[in-house]
XYZ file of C-alpha atoms in Angstrom:
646
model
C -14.061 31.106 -70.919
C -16.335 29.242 -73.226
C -13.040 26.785 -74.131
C -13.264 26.434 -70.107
C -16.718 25.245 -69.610
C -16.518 22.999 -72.211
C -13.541 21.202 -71.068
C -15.150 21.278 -67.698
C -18.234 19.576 -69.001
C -16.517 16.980 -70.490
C -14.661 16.568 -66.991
C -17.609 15.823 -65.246
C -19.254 12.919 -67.067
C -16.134 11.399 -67.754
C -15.691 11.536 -63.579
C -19.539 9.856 -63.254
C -18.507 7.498 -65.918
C -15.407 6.612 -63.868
C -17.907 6.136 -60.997
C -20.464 3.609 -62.734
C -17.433 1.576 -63.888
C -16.177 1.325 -60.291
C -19.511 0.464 -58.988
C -19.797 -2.374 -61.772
C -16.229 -3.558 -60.813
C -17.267 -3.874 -57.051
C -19.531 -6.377 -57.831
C -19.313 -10.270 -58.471
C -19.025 -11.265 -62.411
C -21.081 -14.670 -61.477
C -23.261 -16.428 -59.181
C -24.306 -20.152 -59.859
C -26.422 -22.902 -57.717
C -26.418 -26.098 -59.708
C -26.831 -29.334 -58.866
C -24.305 -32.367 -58.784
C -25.836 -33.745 -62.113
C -25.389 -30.484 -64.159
C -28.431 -28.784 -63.996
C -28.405 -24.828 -63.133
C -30.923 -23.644 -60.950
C -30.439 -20.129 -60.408
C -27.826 -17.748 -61.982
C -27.773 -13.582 -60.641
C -29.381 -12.198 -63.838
C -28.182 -8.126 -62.563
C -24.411 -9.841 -63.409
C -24.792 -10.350 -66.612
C -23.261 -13.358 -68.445
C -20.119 -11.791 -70.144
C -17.418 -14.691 -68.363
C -14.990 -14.633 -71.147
C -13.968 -18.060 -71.689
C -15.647 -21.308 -69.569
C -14.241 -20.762 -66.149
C -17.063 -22.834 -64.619
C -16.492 -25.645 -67.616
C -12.943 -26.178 -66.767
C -13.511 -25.947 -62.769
C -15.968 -29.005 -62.817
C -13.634 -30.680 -65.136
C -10.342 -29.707 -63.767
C -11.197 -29.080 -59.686
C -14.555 -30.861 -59.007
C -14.481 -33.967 -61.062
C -10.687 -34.585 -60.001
C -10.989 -34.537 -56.119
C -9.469 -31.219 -55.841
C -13.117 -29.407 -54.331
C -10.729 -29.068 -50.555
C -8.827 -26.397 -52.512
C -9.811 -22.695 -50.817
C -10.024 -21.256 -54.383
C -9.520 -21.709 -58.307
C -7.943 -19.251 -60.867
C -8.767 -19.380 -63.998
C -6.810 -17.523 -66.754
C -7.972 -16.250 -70.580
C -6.759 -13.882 -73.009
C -7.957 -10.646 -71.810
C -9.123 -11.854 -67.916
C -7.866 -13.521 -64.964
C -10.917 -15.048 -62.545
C -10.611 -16.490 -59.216
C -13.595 -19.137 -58.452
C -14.762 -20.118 -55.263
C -17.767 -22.661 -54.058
C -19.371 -24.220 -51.204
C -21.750 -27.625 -50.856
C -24.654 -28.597 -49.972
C -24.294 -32.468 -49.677
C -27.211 -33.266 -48.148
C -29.018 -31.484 -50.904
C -26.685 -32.343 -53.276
C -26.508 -28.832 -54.815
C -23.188 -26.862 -55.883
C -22.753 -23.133 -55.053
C -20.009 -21.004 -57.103
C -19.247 -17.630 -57.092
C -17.172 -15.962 -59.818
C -14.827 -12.455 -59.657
C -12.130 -10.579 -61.348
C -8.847 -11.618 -59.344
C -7.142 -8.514 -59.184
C -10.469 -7.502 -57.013
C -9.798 -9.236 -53.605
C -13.289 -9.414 -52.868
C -13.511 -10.171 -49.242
C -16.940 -10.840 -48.982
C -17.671 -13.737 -51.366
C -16.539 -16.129 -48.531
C -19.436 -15.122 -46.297
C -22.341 -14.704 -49.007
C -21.850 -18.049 -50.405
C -22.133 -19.464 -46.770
C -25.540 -17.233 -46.623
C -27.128 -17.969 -50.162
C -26.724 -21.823 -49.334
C -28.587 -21.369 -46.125
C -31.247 -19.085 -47.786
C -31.857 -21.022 -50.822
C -31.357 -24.766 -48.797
C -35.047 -23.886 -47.474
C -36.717 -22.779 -50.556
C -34.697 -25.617 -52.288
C -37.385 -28.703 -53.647
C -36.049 -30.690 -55.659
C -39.013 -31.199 -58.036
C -38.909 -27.435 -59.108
C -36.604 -26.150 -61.526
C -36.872 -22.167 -61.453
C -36.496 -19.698 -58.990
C -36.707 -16.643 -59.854
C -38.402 -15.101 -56.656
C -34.404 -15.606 -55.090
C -33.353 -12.156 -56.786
C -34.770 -9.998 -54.565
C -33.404 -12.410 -51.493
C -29.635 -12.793 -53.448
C -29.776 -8.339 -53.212
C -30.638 -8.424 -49.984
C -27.892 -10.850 -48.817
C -25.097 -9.095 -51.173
C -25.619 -5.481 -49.745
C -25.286 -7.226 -46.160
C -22.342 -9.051 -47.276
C -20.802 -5.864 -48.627
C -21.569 -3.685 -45.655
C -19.862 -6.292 -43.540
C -16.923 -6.349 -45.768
C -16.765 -2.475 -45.284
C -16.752 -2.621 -41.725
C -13.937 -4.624 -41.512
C -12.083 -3.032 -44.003
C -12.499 0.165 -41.974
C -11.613 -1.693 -38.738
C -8.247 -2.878 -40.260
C -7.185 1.164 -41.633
C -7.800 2.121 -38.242
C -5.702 -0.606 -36.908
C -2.952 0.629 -39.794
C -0.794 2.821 -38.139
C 0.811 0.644 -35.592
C 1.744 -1.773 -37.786
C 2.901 1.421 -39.988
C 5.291 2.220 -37.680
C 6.560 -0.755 -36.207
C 7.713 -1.334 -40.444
C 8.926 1.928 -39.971
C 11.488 1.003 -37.230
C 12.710 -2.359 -38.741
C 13.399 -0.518 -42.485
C 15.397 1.997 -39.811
C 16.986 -1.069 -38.273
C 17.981 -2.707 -41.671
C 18.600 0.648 -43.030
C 21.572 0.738 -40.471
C 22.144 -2.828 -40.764
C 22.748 -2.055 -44.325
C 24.948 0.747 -44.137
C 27.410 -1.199 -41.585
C 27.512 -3.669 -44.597
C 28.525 -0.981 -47.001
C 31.073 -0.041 -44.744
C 32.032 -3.271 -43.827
C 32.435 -4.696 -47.401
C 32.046 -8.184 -48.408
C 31.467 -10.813 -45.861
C 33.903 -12.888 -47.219
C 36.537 -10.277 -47.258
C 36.621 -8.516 -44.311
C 35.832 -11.976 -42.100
C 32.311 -11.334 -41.002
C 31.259 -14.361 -38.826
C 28.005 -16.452 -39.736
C 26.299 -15.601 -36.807
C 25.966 -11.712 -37.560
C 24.384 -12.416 -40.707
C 22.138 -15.034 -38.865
C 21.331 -12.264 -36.684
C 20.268 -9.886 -39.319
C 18.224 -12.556 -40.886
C 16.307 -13.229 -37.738
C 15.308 -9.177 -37.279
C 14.437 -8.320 -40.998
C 12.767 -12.433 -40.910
C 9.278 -11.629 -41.426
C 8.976 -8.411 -43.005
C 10.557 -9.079 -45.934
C 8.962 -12.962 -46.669
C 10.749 -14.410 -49.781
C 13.780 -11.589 -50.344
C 14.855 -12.712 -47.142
C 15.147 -16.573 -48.005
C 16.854 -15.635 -51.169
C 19.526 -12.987 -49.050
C 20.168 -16.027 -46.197
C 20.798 -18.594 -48.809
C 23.433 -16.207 -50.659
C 24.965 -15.191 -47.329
C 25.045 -18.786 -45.661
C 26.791 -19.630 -49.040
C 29.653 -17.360 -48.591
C 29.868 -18.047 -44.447
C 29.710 -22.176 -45.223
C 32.641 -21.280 -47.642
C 35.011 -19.699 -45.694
C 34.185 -21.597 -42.617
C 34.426 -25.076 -44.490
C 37.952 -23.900 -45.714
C 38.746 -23.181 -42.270
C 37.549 -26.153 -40.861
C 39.489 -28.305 -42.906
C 42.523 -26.494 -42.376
C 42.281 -27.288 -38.400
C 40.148 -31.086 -38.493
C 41.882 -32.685 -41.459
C 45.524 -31.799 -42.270
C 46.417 -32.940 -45.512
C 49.611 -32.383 -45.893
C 50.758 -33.858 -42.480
C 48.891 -36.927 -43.707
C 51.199 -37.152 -46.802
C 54.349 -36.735 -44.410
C 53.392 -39.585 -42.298
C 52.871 -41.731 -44.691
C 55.896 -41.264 -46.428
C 57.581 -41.418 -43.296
C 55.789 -44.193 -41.753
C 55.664 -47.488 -42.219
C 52.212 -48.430 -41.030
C 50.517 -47.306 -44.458
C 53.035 -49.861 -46.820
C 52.204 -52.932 -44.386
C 48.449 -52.354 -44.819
C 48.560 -52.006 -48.651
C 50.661 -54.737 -48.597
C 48.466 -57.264 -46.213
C 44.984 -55.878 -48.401
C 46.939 -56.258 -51.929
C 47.776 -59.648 -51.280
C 45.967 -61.790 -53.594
C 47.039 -65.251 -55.214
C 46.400 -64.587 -58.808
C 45.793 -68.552 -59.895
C 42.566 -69.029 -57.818
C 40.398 -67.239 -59.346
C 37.301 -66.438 -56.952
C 33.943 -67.625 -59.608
C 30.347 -66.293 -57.950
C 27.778 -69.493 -57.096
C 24.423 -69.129 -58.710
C 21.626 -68.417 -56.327
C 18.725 -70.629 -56.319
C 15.631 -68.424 -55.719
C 13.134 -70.761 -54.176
C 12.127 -74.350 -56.101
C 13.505 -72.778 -59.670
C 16.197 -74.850 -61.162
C 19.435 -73.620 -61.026
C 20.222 -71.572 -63.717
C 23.798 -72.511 -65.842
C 25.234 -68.834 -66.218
C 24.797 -65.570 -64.756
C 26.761 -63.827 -67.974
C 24.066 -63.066 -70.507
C 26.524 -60.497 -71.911
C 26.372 -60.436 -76.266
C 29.480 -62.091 -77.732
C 31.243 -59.078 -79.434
C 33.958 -59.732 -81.928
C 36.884 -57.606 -83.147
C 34.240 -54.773 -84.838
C 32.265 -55.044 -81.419
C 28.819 -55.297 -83.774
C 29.249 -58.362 -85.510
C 27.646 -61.005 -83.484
C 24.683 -59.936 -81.533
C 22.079 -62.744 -81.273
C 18.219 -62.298 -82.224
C 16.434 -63.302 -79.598
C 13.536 -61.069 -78.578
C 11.639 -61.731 -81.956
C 9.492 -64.461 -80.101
C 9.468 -63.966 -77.013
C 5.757 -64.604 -76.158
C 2.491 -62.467 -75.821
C 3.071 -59.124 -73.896
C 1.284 -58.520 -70.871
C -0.550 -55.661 -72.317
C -2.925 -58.468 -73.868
C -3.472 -59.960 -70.819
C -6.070 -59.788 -68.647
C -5.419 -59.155 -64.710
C -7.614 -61.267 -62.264
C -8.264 -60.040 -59.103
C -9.142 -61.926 -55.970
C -11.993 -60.375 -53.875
C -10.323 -61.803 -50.568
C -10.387 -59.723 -47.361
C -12.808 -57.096 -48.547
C -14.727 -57.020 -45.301
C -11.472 -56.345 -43.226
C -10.548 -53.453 -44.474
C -13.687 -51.555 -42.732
C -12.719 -53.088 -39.286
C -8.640 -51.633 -40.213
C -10.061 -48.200 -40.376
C -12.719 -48.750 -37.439
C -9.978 -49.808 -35.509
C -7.493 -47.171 -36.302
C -9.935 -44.445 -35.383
C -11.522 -46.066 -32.249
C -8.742 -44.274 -29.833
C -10.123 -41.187 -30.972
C -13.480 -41.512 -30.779
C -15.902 -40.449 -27.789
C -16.630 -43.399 -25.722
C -20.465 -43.783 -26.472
C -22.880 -45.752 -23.806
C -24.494 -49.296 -25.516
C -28.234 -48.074 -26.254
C -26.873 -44.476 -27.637
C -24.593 -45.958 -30.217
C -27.280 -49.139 -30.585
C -29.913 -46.506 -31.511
C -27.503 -43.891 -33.710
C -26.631 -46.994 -35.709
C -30.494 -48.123 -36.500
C -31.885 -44.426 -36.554
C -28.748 -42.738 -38.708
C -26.330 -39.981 -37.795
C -28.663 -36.418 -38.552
C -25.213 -34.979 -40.366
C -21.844 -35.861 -40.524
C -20.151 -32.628 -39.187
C -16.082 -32.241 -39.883
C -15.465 -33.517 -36.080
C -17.343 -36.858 -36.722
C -15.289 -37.486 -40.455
C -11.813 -36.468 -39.045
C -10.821 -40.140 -36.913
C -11.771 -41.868 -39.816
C -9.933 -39.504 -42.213
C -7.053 -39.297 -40.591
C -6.355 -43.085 -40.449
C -7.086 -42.885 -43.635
C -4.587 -40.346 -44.569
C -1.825 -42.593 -43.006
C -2.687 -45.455 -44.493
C -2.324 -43.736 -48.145
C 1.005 -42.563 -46.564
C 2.693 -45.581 -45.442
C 1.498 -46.864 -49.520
C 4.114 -43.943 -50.799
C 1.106 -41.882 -51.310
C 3.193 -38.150 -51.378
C 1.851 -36.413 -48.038
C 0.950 -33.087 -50.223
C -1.449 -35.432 -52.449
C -3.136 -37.729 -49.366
C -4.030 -34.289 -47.574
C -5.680 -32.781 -50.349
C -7.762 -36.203 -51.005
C -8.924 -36.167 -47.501
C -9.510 -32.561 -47.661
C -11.941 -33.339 -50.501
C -13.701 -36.441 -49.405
C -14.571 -34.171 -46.543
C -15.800 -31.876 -48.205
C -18.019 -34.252 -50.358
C -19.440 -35.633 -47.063
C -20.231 -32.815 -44.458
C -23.421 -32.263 -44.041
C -24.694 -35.664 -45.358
C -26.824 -37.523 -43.184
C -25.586 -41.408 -42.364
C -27.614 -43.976 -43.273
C -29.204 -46.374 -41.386
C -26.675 -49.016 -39.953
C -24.162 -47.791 -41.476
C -20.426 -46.643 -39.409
C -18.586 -43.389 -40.288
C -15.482 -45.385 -41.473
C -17.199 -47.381 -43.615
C -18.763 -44.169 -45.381
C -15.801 -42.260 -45.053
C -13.354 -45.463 -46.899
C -16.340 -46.027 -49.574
C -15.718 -42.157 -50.256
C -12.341 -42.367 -50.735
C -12.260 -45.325 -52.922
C -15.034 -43.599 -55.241
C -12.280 -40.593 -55.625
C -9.546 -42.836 -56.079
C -11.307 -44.312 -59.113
C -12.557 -41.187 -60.624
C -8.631 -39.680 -60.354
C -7.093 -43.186 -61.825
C -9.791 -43.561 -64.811
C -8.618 -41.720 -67.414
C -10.376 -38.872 -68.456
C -9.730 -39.620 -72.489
C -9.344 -42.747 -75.112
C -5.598 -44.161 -74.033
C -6.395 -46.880 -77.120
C -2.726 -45.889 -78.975
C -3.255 -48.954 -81.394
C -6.466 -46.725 -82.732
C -4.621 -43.432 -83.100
C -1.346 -45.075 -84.808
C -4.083 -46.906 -87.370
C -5.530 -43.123 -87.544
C -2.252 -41.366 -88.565
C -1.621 -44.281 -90.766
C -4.910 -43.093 -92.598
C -3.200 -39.940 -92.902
C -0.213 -41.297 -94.307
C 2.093 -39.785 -91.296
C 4.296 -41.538 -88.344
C 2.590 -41.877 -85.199
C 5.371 -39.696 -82.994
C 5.929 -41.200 -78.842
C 8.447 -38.940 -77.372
C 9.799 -40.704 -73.769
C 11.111 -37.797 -71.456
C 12.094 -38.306 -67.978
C 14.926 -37.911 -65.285
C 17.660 -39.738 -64.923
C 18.124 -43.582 -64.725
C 14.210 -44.587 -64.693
C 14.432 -47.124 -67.483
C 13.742 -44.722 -70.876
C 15.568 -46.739 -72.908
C 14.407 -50.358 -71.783
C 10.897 -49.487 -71.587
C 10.603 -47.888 -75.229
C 11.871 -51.309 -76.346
C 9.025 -53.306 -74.740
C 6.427 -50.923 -76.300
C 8.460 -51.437 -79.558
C 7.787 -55.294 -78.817
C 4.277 -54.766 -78.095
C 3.547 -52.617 -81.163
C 5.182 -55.580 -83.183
C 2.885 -58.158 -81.714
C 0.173 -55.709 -83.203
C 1.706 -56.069 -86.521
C 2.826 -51.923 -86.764
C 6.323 -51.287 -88.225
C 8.526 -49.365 -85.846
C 11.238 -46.771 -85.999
C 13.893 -45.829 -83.019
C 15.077 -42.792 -83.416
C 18.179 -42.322 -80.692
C 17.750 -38.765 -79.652
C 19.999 -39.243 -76.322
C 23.020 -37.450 -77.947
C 24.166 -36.555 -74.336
C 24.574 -40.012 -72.316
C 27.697 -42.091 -73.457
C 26.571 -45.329 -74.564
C 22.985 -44.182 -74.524
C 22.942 -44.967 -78.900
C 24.751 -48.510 -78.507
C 21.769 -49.419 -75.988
C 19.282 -48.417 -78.169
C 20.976 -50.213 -80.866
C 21.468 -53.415 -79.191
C 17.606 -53.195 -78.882
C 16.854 -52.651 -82.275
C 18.852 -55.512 -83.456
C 17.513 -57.945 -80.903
C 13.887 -56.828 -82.343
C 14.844 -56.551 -85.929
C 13.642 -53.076 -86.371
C 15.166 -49.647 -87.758
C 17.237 -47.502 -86.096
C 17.904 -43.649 -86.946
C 21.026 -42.428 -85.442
C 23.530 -39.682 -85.482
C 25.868 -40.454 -82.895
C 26.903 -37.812 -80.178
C 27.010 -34.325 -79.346
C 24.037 -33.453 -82.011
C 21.298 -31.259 -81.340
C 18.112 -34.177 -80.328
C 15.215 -32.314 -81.877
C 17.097 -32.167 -85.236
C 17.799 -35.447 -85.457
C 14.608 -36.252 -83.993
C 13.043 -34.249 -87.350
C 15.427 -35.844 -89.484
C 14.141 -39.166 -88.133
C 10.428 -38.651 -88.326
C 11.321 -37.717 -92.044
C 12.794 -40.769 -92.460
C 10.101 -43.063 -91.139
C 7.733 -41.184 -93.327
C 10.297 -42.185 -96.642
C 10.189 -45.901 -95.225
C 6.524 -46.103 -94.310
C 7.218 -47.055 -90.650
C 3.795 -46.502 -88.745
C 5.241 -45.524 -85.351
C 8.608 -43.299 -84.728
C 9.680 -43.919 -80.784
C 12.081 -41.549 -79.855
C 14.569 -41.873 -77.245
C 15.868 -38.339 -75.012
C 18.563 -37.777 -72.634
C 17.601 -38.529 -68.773
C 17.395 -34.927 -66.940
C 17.038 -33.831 -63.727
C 13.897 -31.226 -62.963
C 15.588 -28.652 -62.412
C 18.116 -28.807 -65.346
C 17.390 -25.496 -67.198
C 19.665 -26.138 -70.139
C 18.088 -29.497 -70.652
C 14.741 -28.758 -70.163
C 15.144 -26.256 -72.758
C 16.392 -28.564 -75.712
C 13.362 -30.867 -74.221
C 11.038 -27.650 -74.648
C 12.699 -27.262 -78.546
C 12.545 -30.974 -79.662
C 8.380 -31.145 -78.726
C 7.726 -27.716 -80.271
C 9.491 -28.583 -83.160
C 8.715 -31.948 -83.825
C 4.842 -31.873 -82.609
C 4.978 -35.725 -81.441
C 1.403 -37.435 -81.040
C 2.613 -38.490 -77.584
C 4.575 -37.003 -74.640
C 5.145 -40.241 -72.146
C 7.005 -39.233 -69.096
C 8.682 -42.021 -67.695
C 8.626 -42.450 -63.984
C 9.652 -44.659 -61.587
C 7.359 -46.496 -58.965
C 9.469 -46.292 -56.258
C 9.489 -42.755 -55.532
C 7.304 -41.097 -53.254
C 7.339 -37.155 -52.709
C 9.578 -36.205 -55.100
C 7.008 -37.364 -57.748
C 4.925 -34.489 -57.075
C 7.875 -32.368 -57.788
C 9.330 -34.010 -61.522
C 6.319 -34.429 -62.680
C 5.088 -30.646 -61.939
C 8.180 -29.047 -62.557
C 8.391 -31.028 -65.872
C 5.212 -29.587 -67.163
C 5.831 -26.169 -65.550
C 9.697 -25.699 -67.373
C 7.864 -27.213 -70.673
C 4.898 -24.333 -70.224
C 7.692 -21.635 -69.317
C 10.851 -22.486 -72.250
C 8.047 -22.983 -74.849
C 7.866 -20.845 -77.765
C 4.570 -21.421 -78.682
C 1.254 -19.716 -77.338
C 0.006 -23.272 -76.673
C 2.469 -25.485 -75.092
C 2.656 -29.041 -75.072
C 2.801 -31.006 -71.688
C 2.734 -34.401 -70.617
C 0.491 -36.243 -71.883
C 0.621 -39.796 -70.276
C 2.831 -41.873 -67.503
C 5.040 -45.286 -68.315
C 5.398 -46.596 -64.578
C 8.854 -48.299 -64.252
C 9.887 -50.877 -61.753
C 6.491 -51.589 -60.451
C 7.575 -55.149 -59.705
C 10.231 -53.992 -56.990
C 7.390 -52.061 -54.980
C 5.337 -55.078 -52.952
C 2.538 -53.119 -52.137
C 3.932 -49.029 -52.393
C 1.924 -48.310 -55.202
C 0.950 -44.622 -54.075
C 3.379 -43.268 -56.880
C 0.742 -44.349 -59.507
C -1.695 -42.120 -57.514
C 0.509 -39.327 -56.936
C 1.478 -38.483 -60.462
C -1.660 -38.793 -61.709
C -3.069 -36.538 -59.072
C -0.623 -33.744 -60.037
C -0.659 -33.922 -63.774
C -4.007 -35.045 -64.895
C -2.207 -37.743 -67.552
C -3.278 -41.235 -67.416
C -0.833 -43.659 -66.466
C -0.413 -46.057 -70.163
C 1.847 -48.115 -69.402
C 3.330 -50.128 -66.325
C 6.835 -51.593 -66.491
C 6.930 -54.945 -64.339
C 10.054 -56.937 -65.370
C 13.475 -56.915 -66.995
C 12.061 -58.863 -70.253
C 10.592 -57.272 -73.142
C 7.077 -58.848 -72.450
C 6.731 -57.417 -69.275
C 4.413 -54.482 -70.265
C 1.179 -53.945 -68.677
C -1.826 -51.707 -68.235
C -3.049 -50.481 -65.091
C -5.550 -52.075 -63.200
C -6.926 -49.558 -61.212
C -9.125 -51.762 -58.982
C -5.941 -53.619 -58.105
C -4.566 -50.146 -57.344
C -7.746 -48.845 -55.065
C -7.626 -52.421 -53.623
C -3.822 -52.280 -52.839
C -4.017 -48.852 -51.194
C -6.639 -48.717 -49.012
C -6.239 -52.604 -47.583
């Protein structure tokens, strides 16, 4: 009996413990009102400040500061806890409102009590005082409403439960019997199951089972399209039939006889094309003369070839700076409310009270086409204009002053602040740092296929030579036929090392191996060529993953072209995601900066630039504009605002 109590004893307090720890858990971890420069008002003292990690650091740096404040929410993930983050504005104010909670919580009230602290604490707000501590006792009173709200609904959606219970019910019946005919039926493929019964199936089952479901109708549309394909060929495209008829016939023989004929002494030579007033040019073969070895005679003639474009400075005209106010004005007149003469005369001289989302969206939207039709990738223009309005609701308009113009001055003001780059992009300074330390300064150029790797590692080669640093290739393209005779053919024409191991090797050995080398030689700067891959290239992307872990290069460059528009957003995040996911270590190397290729093909489509900066956070370094070795530039990133938003 005694044994009995005891244990019971010990029951109970471990059950109020359990309690207390629930309560705890129910509540927020943070609360924070700061203001746009950095300085924290008020924080919920009763929450404690045990955040493990900076999750409000890194979402100023990483969410705020990089035009991504339209998101709904922010995780935030550290060894031992997994926050979600969400905030609201005050612009008028200027002030920034964040609220803080465990993610695995759900909290459904958060929403709602960060929309009621900002109107409580907007009208004790002043902006000469600095502490407030007399908002506790209003922050309690606005979380227990917040809560009790969130309770009600929760209880209004269990009593709504049921139906929706059993209406899940009868579809798991329904695919429960769809699933047994399959059973019995076998194999689509082999007992001739048409496409439209597992269409059919697809369509009931559709939106109960969300992403299964896509996965099931690929794999079943995969085995209808095959039979069905080898069915339809059988009946639209006879092949064998065709073979009889032309051996039979004697239409075939007359029109490979009329196409082959061809008099072999005139030999057809292409004319030069004169581009303009440039003078004609004697030969378009600028092919190296080879002799029997195939090595032998390769001219030097990118030693001199002039002063990169890296060391030159852009100008940029300030022409038609005023039109591109009346573009937008005019693009979001036909949505506009027609407005009487003295209204819109006196709105313009007195100032709008605040913007609200109704007055910003015209303007916006114009916008948002505009960054479109520059190859701007649709995902990344919606979030920008999701942000700017965000940054501008509830502001009040200044005196003569139109919403387009505010809303385009906006929008230029992100565009800068996502194009600057965050860090010191100076690569002659860290290569004259590692040199202190007596190590290679280690570029790795990774990309996808056919973007111009190989060409533009030899202009930064050039560059770096023009800056008096000793350069190493190393050909790490062991995959590509003829990928190491390119690179070779470069490092001849520019005099300069190259390590190679031919074919079929494994690139972050030799990359090692190479990197070794340069260190033995005293080269300053190792540039190291990969194989082109596709995203979504798993073996690849692994032996990417291997040769950065193992090598630890100073710089990951992914090379991109300029051309592209959506699919950006998907190399470049993909890329980083497969180099996060096949890495062995616990703190994986991504990409680190952009080499834009082709930009001189684009006219005035330079959203790409935008684009893969948005999604990756890397600067872009380097700009490829031209099929010499000079043609190397930076970014100008006025140029770029300029270009996109004329």
């Amino acid at each position: 009996m005694i044994h009995g109590r005891n244990s019971a004893s010990k029951r109970f307090p471990r059950k109020k413990k359990q309690e207390i720890y629930c309560e705890i858990k129910s509540m927020l971890e943070q609360l924070l009102i700061f203001t746009r420069g950095g300085l924290i008002l008020w924080t919920c003292k009763e929450l404690g400040d045990a955040l493990k990690g900076s999750p409000i650091d890194t979402l100023i740096r990483s969410c705020l500061l990089e035009e991504r404040s339209g998101a709904a929410s922010y995780n935030y993930d550290v060894t031992g806890a997994s926050y979600t983050l969400k905030w609201t504005f005050h612009n008028e104010l200027g002030l920034v409102f964040v609220a803080v909670y465990q993610r695995i919580l759900h909290l459904l009230y958060v929403d709602e009590l960060l929309a009621m602290v900002r109107r409580e604490f907007s009208e004790i707000y002043d902006p000469k005082r600095t502490v407030y501590n007399d908002f506790d006792e209003t922050f309690r009173q606005l979380r227990k409403e917040a809560e009790a709200r969130a309770e009600e609904l929760k209880k209004s959606k269990q009593t709504v439960k049921p139906v929706n219970n059993n209406k899940k019910q009868g579809q798991a019946l329904k695919a429960g019997s769809d699933k047994g005919s399959k059973k019995s039926g076998g194999n689509l493929a082999a007992d001739g199951g048409d496409g439209d019964n597992g269409k059919g199936r697809k369509l009931e089952n559709g939106h109960s089972n969300g992403k299964h479901v896509e996965n099931e109708e690929t794999r079943i549309t995969g085995v209808v399209n095959g039979k069905e394909n080898t069915s339809s060929n059988i009946s639209a495209f006879d092949v064998s039939k065709l073979q009889k008829r032309t051996k039979n016939g004697k239409k075939t023989d007359t029109v490979v006889n009329k196409g082959s004929k061809v008099d072999p002494k005139t030999k057809v030579t292409k004319k030069n094309r004169v581009w303009d007033d440039a003078p004609p040019q004697t030969k378009l073969d600028f092919t190296d003369p080879v002799d029997g070895n195939g090595n032998e005679n390769i001219e030097v003639v990118a030693a001199n070839q002039g002063e990169s474009m890296m060391d030159v400075e852009e100008i940029i005209s300030s022409d038609s700076e005023g039109e591109e106010d009346d573009d937008v004005e005019k693009d979001s007149k036909p949505e506009a409310k027609k407005k009487g003469w003295f209204s819109s005369m006196f709105q313009s001289i007195a100032g709008k009270a605040n913007l609200e989302k109704e007055d910003l969206e015209p303007a916006l939207k114009a916008l948002k086409d505009r960054l479109m039709t520059k190859n701007v990738a649709e995902e990344i223009a919606e979030k920008l204009c999701e942000s700017v309005a965000a940054s501008l609701e509830g502001k009040k308009l200044a005196s003569f002053t139109r919403v387009s113009s505010t809303v385009q001055a906006a929008m230029e003001e992100a565009i800068v602040r996502i194009l600057t780059p965050r860090r010191s992009i100076d690569i002659l300074r860290d290569v004259h740092a590692a040199k202190e330390q007596r190590k290679p300064y280690v570029v790795v150029f990774v990309g996808v296929n056919g973007v111009g790797k190989s060409t533009n590692l030899a202009k930064v080669a050039y560059w770096l030579l023009q800056h008096n640093v000793s350069v190493m290739m190393a050909a790490c393209d062991t995959f590509r036929s003829g990928a190491v005779e390119q690179l070779r053919t470069h490092a001849r024409r520019l005099q300069i090392p190259i390590f190679e191991k031919g074919y079929e090797k494994d690139p972050a050995i030799v990359a090692k191996e190479a990197i070794q080398e340069a260190t033995r030689n005293g080269s300053d700067v190792v540039l190291v060529d990969t194989a082109g891959r596709m995203q979504d290239n798993e073996p690849l992307m692994r032996a990417l993953s291997k040769l950065i872990y193992l090598n630890n290069p100073d710089l990951v460059l992914f090379v991109g072209e300029a051309l592209v528009g959506n699919d950006a957003v998907d190399q470049l995040s993909k890329f980083n995601q497969k180099l996060a996911d096949l890495s062995t270590s616990p703190t994986p190397r991504l990409i680190d900066g952009i080499l834009l290729t082709k930009f001189d093909t684009i006219d005035d489509k330079v959203g790409a630039a935008l684009s893969m900066v948005y999604i990756s956070g890397a600067p872009v370094m380097f700009v490829g504009c031209g099929q010499s070795y000079t043609d190397l530039k930076k970014l100008n990133v006025k140029s770029i605002v300029k270009t996109l938003l004329k």
